[in-house]
Coordinates of N, CA, C and O in Angstrom, one line a residue:
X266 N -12.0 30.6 -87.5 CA -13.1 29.9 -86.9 C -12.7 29.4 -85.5 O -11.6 28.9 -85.3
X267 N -13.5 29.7 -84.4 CA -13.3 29.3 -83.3 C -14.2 28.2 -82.2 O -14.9 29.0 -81.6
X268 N -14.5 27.4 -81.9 CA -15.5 26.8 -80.8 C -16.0 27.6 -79.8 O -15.2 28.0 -79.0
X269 N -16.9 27.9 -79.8 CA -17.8 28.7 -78.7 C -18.6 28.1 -77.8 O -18.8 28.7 -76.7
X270 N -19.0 27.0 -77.9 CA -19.7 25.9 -76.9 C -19.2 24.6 -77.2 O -18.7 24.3 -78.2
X271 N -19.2 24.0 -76.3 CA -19.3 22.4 -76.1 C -20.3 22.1 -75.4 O -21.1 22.9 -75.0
X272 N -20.5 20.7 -75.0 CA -20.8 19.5 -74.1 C -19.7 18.6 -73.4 O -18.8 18.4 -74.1
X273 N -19.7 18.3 -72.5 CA -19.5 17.3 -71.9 C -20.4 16.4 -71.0 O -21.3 16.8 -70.1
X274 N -20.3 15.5 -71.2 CA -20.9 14.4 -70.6 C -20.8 14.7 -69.0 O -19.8 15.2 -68.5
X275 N -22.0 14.1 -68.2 CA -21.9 14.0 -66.9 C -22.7 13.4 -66.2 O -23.8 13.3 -66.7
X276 N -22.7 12.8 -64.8 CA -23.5 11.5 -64.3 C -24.5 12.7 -63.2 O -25.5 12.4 -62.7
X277 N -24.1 13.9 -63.0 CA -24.7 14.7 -62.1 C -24.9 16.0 -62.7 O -23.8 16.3 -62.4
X278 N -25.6 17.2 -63.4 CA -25.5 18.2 -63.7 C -25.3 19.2 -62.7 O -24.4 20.1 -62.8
X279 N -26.4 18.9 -61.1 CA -26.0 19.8 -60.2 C -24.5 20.2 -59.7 O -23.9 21.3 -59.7
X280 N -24.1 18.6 -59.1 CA -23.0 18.4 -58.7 C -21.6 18.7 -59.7 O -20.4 18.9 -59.2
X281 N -22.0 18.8 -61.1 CA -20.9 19.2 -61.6 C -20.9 20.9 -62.0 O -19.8 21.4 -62.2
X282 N -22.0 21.5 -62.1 CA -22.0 23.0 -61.6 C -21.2 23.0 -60.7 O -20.1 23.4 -61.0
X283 N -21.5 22.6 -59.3 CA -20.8 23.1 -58.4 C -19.5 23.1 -58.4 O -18.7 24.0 -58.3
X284 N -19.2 21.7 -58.7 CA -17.2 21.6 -59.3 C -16.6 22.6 -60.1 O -15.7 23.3 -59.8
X285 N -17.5 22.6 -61.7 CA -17.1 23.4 -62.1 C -17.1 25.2 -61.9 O -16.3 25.9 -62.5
X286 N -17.9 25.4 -61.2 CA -17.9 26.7 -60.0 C -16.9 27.1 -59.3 O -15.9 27.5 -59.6
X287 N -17.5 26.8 -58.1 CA -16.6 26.5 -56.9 C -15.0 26.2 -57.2 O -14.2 27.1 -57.4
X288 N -14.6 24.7 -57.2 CA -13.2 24.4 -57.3 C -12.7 25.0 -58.7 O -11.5 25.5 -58.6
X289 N -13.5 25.1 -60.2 CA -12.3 25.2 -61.1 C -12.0 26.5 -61.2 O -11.0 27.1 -61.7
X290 N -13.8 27.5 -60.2 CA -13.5 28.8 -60.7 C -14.5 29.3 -62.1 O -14.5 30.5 -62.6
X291 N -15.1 28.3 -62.5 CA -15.7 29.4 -64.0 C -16.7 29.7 -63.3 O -17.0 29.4 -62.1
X292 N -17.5 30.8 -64.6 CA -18.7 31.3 -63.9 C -20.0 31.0 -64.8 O -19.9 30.5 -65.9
X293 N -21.1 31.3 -64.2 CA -22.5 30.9 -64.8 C -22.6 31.7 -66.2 O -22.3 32.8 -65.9
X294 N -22.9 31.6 -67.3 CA -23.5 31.6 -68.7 C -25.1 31.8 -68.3 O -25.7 32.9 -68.3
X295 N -25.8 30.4 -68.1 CA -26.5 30.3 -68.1 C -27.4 29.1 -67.3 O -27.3 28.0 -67.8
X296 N -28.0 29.2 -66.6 CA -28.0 28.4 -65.1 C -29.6 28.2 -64.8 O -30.3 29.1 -64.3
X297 N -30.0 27.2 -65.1 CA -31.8 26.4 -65.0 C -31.9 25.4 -64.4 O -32.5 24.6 -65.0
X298 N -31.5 25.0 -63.0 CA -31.6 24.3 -62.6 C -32.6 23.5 -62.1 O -32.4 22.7 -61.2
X299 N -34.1 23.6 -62.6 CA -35.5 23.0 -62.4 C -35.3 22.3 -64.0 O -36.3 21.7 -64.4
X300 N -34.2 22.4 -65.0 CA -34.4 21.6 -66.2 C -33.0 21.1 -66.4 O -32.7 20.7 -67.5
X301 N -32.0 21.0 -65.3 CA -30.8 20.9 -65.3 C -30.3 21.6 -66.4 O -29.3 20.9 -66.7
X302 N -30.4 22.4 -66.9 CA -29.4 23.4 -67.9 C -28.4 24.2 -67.2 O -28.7 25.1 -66.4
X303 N -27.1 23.7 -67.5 CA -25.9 24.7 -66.7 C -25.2 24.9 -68.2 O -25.3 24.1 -69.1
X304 N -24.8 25.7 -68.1 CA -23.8 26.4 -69.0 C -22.8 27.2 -68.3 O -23.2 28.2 -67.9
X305 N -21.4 26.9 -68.1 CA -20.4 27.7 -67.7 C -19.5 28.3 -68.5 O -19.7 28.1 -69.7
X306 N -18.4 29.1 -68.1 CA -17.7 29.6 -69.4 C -16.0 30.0 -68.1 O -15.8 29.7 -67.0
X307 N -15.3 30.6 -69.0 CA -13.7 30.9 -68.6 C -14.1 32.1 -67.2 O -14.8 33.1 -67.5
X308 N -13.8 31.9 -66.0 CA -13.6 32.8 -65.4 C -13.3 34.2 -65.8 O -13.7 35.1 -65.0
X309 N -12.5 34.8 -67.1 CA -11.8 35.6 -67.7 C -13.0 36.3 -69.0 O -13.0 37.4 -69.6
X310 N -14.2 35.2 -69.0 CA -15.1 36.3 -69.6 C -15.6 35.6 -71.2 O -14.6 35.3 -71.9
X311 N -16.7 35.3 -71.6 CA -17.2 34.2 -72.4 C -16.2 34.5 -73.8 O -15.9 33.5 -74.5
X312 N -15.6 35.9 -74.3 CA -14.7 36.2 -74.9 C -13.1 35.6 -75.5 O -12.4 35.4 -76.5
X313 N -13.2 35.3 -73.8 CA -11.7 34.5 -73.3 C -11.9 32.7 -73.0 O -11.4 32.0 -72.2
X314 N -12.9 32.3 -74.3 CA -12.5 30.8 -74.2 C -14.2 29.9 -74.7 O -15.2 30.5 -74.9
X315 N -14.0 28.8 -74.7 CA -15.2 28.1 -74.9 C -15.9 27.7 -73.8 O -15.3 27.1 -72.9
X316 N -17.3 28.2 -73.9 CA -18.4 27.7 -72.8 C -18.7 26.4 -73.0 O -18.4 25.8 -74.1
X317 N -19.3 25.8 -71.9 CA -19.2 24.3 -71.4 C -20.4 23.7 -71.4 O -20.9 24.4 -70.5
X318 N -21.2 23.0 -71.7 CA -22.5 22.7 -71.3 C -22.4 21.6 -70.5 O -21.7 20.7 -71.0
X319 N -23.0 21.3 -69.3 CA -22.6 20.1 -68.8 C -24.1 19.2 -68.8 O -25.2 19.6 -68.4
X320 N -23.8 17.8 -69.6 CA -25.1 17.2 -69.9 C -25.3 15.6 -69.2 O -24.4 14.7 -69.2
X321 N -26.1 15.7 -68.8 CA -26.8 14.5 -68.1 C -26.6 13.1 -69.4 O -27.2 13.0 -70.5
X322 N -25.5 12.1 -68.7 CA -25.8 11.3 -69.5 C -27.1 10.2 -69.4 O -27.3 9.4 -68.5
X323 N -27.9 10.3 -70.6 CA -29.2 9.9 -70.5 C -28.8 8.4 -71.4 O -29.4 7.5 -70.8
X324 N -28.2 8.0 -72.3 CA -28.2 7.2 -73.6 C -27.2 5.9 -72.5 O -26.1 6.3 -72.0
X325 N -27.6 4.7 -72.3 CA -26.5 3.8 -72.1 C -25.3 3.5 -73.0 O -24.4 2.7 -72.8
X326 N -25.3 4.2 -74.3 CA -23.5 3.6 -74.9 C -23.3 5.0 -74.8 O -22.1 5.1 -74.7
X327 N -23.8 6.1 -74.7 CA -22.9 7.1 -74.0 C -22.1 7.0 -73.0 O -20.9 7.4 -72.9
X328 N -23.6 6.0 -71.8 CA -22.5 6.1 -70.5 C -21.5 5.2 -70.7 O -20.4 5.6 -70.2
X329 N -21.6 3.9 -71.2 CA -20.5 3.4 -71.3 C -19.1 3.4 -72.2 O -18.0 2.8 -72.2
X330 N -19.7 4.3 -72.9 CA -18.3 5.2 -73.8 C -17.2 5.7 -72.7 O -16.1 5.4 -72.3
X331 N -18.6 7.1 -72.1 CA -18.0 7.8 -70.8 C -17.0 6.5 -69.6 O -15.7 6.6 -69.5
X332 N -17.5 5.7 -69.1 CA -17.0 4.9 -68.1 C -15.9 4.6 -69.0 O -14.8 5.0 -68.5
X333 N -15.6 4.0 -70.3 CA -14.5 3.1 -70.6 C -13.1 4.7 -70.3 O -12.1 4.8 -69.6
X334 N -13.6 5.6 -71.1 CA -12.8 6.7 -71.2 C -12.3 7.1 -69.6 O -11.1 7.2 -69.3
X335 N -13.3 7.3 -69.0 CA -12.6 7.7 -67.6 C -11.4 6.6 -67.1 O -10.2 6.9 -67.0
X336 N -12.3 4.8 -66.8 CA -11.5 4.2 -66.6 C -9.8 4.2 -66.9 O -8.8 3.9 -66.1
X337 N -10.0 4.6 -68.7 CA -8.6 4.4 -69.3 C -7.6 5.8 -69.2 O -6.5 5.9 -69.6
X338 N -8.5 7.0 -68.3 CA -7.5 8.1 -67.9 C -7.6 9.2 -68.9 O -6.8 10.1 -68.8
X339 N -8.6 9.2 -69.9 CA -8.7 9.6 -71.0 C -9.4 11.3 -70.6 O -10.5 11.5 -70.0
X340 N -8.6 12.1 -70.9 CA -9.1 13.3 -70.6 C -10.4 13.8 -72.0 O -10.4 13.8 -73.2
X341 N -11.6 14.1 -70.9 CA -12.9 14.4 -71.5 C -12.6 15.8 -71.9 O -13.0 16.1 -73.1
X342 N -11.7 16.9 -71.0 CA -11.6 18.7 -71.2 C -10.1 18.6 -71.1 O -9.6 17.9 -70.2
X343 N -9.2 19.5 -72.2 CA -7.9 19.6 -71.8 C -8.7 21.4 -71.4 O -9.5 22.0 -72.0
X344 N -8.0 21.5 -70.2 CA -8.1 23.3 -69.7 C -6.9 23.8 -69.8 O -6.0 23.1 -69.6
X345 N -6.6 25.2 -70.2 CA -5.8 25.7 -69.7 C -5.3 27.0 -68.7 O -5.8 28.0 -69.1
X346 N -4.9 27.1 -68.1 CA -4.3 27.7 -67.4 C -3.0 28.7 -67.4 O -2.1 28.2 -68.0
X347 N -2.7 30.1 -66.9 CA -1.9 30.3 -67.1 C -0.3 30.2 -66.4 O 0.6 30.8 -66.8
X348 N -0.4 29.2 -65.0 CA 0.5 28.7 -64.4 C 0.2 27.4 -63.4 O 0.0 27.3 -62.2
X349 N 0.2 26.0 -64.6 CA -0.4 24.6 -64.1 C 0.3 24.3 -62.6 O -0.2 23.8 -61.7
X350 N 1.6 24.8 -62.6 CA 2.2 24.0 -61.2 C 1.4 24.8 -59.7 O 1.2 24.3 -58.5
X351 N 1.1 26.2 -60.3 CA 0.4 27.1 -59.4 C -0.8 26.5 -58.8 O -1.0 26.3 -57.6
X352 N -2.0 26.1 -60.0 CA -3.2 25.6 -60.1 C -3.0 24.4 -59.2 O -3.6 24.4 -58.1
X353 N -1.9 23.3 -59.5 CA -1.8 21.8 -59.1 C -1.5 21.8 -57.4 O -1.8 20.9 -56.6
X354 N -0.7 23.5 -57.3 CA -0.5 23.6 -55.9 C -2.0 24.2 -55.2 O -2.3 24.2 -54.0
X355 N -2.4 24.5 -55.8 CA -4.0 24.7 -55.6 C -5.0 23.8 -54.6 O -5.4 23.6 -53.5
X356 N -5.0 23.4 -56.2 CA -6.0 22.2 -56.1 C -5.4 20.9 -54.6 O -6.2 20.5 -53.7
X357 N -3.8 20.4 -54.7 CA -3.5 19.6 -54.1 C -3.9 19.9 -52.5 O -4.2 18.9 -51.8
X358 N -4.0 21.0 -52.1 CA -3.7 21.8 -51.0 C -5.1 21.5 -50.9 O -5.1 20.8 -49.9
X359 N -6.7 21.6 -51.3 CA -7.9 21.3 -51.0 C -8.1 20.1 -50.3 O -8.9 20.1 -49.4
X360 N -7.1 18.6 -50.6 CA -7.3 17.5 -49.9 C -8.0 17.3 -50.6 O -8.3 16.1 -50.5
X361 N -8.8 17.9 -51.7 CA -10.7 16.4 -51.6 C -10.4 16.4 -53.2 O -11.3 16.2 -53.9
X362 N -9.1 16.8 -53.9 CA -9.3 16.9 -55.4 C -8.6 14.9 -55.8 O -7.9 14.5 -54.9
X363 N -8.8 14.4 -56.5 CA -8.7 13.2 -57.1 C -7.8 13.1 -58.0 O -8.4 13.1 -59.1
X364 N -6.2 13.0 -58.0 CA -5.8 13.5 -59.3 C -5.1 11.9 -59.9 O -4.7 11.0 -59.1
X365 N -5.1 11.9 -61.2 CA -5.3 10.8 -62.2 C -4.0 10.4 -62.6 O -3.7 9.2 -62.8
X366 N -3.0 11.7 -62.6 CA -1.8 12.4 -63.1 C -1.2 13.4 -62.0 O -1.9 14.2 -61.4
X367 N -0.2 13.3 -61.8 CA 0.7 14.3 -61.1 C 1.0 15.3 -62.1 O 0.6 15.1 -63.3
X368 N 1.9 16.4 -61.7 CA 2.8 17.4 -62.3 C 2.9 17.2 -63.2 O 2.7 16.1 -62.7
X369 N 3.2 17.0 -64.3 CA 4.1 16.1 -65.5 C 4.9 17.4 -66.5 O 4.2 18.2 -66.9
X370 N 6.0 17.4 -66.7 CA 6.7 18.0 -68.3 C 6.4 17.3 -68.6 O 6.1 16.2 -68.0
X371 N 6.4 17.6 -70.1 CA 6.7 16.4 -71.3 C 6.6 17.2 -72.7 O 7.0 18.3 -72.8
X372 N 5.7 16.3 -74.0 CA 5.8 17.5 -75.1 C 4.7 18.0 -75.2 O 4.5 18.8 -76.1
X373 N 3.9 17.8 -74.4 CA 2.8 18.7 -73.8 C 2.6 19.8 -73.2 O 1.7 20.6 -73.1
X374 N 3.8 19.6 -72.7 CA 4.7 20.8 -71.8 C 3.8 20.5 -70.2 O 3.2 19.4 -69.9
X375 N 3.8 21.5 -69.6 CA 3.2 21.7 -67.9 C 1.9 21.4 -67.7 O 1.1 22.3 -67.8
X376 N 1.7 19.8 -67.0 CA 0.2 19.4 -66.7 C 0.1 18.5 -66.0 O 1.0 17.8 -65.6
X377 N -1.4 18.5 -65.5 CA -1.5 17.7 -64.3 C -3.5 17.1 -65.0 O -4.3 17.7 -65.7
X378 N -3.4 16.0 -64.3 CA -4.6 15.0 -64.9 C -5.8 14.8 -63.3 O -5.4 14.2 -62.3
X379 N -7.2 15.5 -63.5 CA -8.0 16.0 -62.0 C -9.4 14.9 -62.5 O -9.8 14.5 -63.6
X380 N -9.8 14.7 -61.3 CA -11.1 13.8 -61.5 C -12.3 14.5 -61.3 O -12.7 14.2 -60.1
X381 N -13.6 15.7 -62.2 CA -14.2 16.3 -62.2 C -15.0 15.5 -61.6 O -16.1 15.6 -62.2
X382 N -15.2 14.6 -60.5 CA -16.4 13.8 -59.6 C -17.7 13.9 -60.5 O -18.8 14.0 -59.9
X383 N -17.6 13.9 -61.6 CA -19.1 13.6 -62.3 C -18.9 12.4 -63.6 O -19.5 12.3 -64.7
X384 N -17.8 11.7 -63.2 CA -17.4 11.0 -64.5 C -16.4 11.3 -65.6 O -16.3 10.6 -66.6
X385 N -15.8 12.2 -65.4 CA -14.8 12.9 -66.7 C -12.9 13.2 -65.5 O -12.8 13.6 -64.4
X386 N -11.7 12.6 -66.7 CA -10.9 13.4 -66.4 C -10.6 14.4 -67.0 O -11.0 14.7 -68.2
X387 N -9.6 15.2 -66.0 CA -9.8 17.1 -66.7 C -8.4 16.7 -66.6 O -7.9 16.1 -65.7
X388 N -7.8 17.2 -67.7 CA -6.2 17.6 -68.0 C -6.3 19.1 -67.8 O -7.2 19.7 -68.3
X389 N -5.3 19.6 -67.1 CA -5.3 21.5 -67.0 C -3.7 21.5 -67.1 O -2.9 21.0 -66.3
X390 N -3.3 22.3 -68.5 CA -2.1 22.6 -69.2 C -2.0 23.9 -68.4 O -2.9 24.3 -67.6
X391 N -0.7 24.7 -68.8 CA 0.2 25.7 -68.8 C -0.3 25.9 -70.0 O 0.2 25.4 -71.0
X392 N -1.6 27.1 -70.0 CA -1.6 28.0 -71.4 C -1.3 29.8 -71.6 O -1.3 30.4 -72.7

């Protein structure tokens, strides 16, 4: 058994397309933007990983679930990647990324902690 979709929560649908576009790199699934429906998936092909739904937080103890979690650093998506320090030199190099976490080893092995600007942190491992 494997996960083929999710949700994550978000304060913007547009704006977090675009992030998740643009900066992380996935690509459109499936994309309605007059009903805010985005659906993204792995750069590498809906085969190679779980698609994402990104959902308009509508419910107030959602959002304030969402806020306490962000606040406390709490990664919403662990991603992975196949070379995190590569990615971190990436992303760092854009200037406008938000990061929560630096580089880190540990027994998690190779990761770094990013602030997806729609309310969620993203952990992106060495997978």
């Amino acid at each position: 058994m494997r996960v083929i979709v999710t949700g994550v929560h978000v304060t913007d649908p547009h704006r977090a397309h675009a992030f998740y576009t643009e900066v992380l790199g996935m690509r459109d699934v499936v994309v309605v933007p007059e009903h805010e429906l985005f659906i993204v998936g792995p750069s590498t092909g809906w085969e190679q990983g779980c698609q994402i739904v990104l959902e308009r937080i509508e419910d107030p103890v959602v959002q304030a679930y969402c806020e306490r979690q962000h606040r406390e650093g709490n990664s919403a998506l662990m991603l992975g990647v196949p070379d995190a320090e590569l990615e971190y030199r990436r992303l760092k190099e854009r200037g406008d990324i938000v990061f929560h976490e630096e580089l880190t080893k540990d027994i998690l092995g190779l990761h770094f902690q990013i602030d997806d600007t729609v309310g969620n942190v993203l952990s992106i491992h060495t997978a």
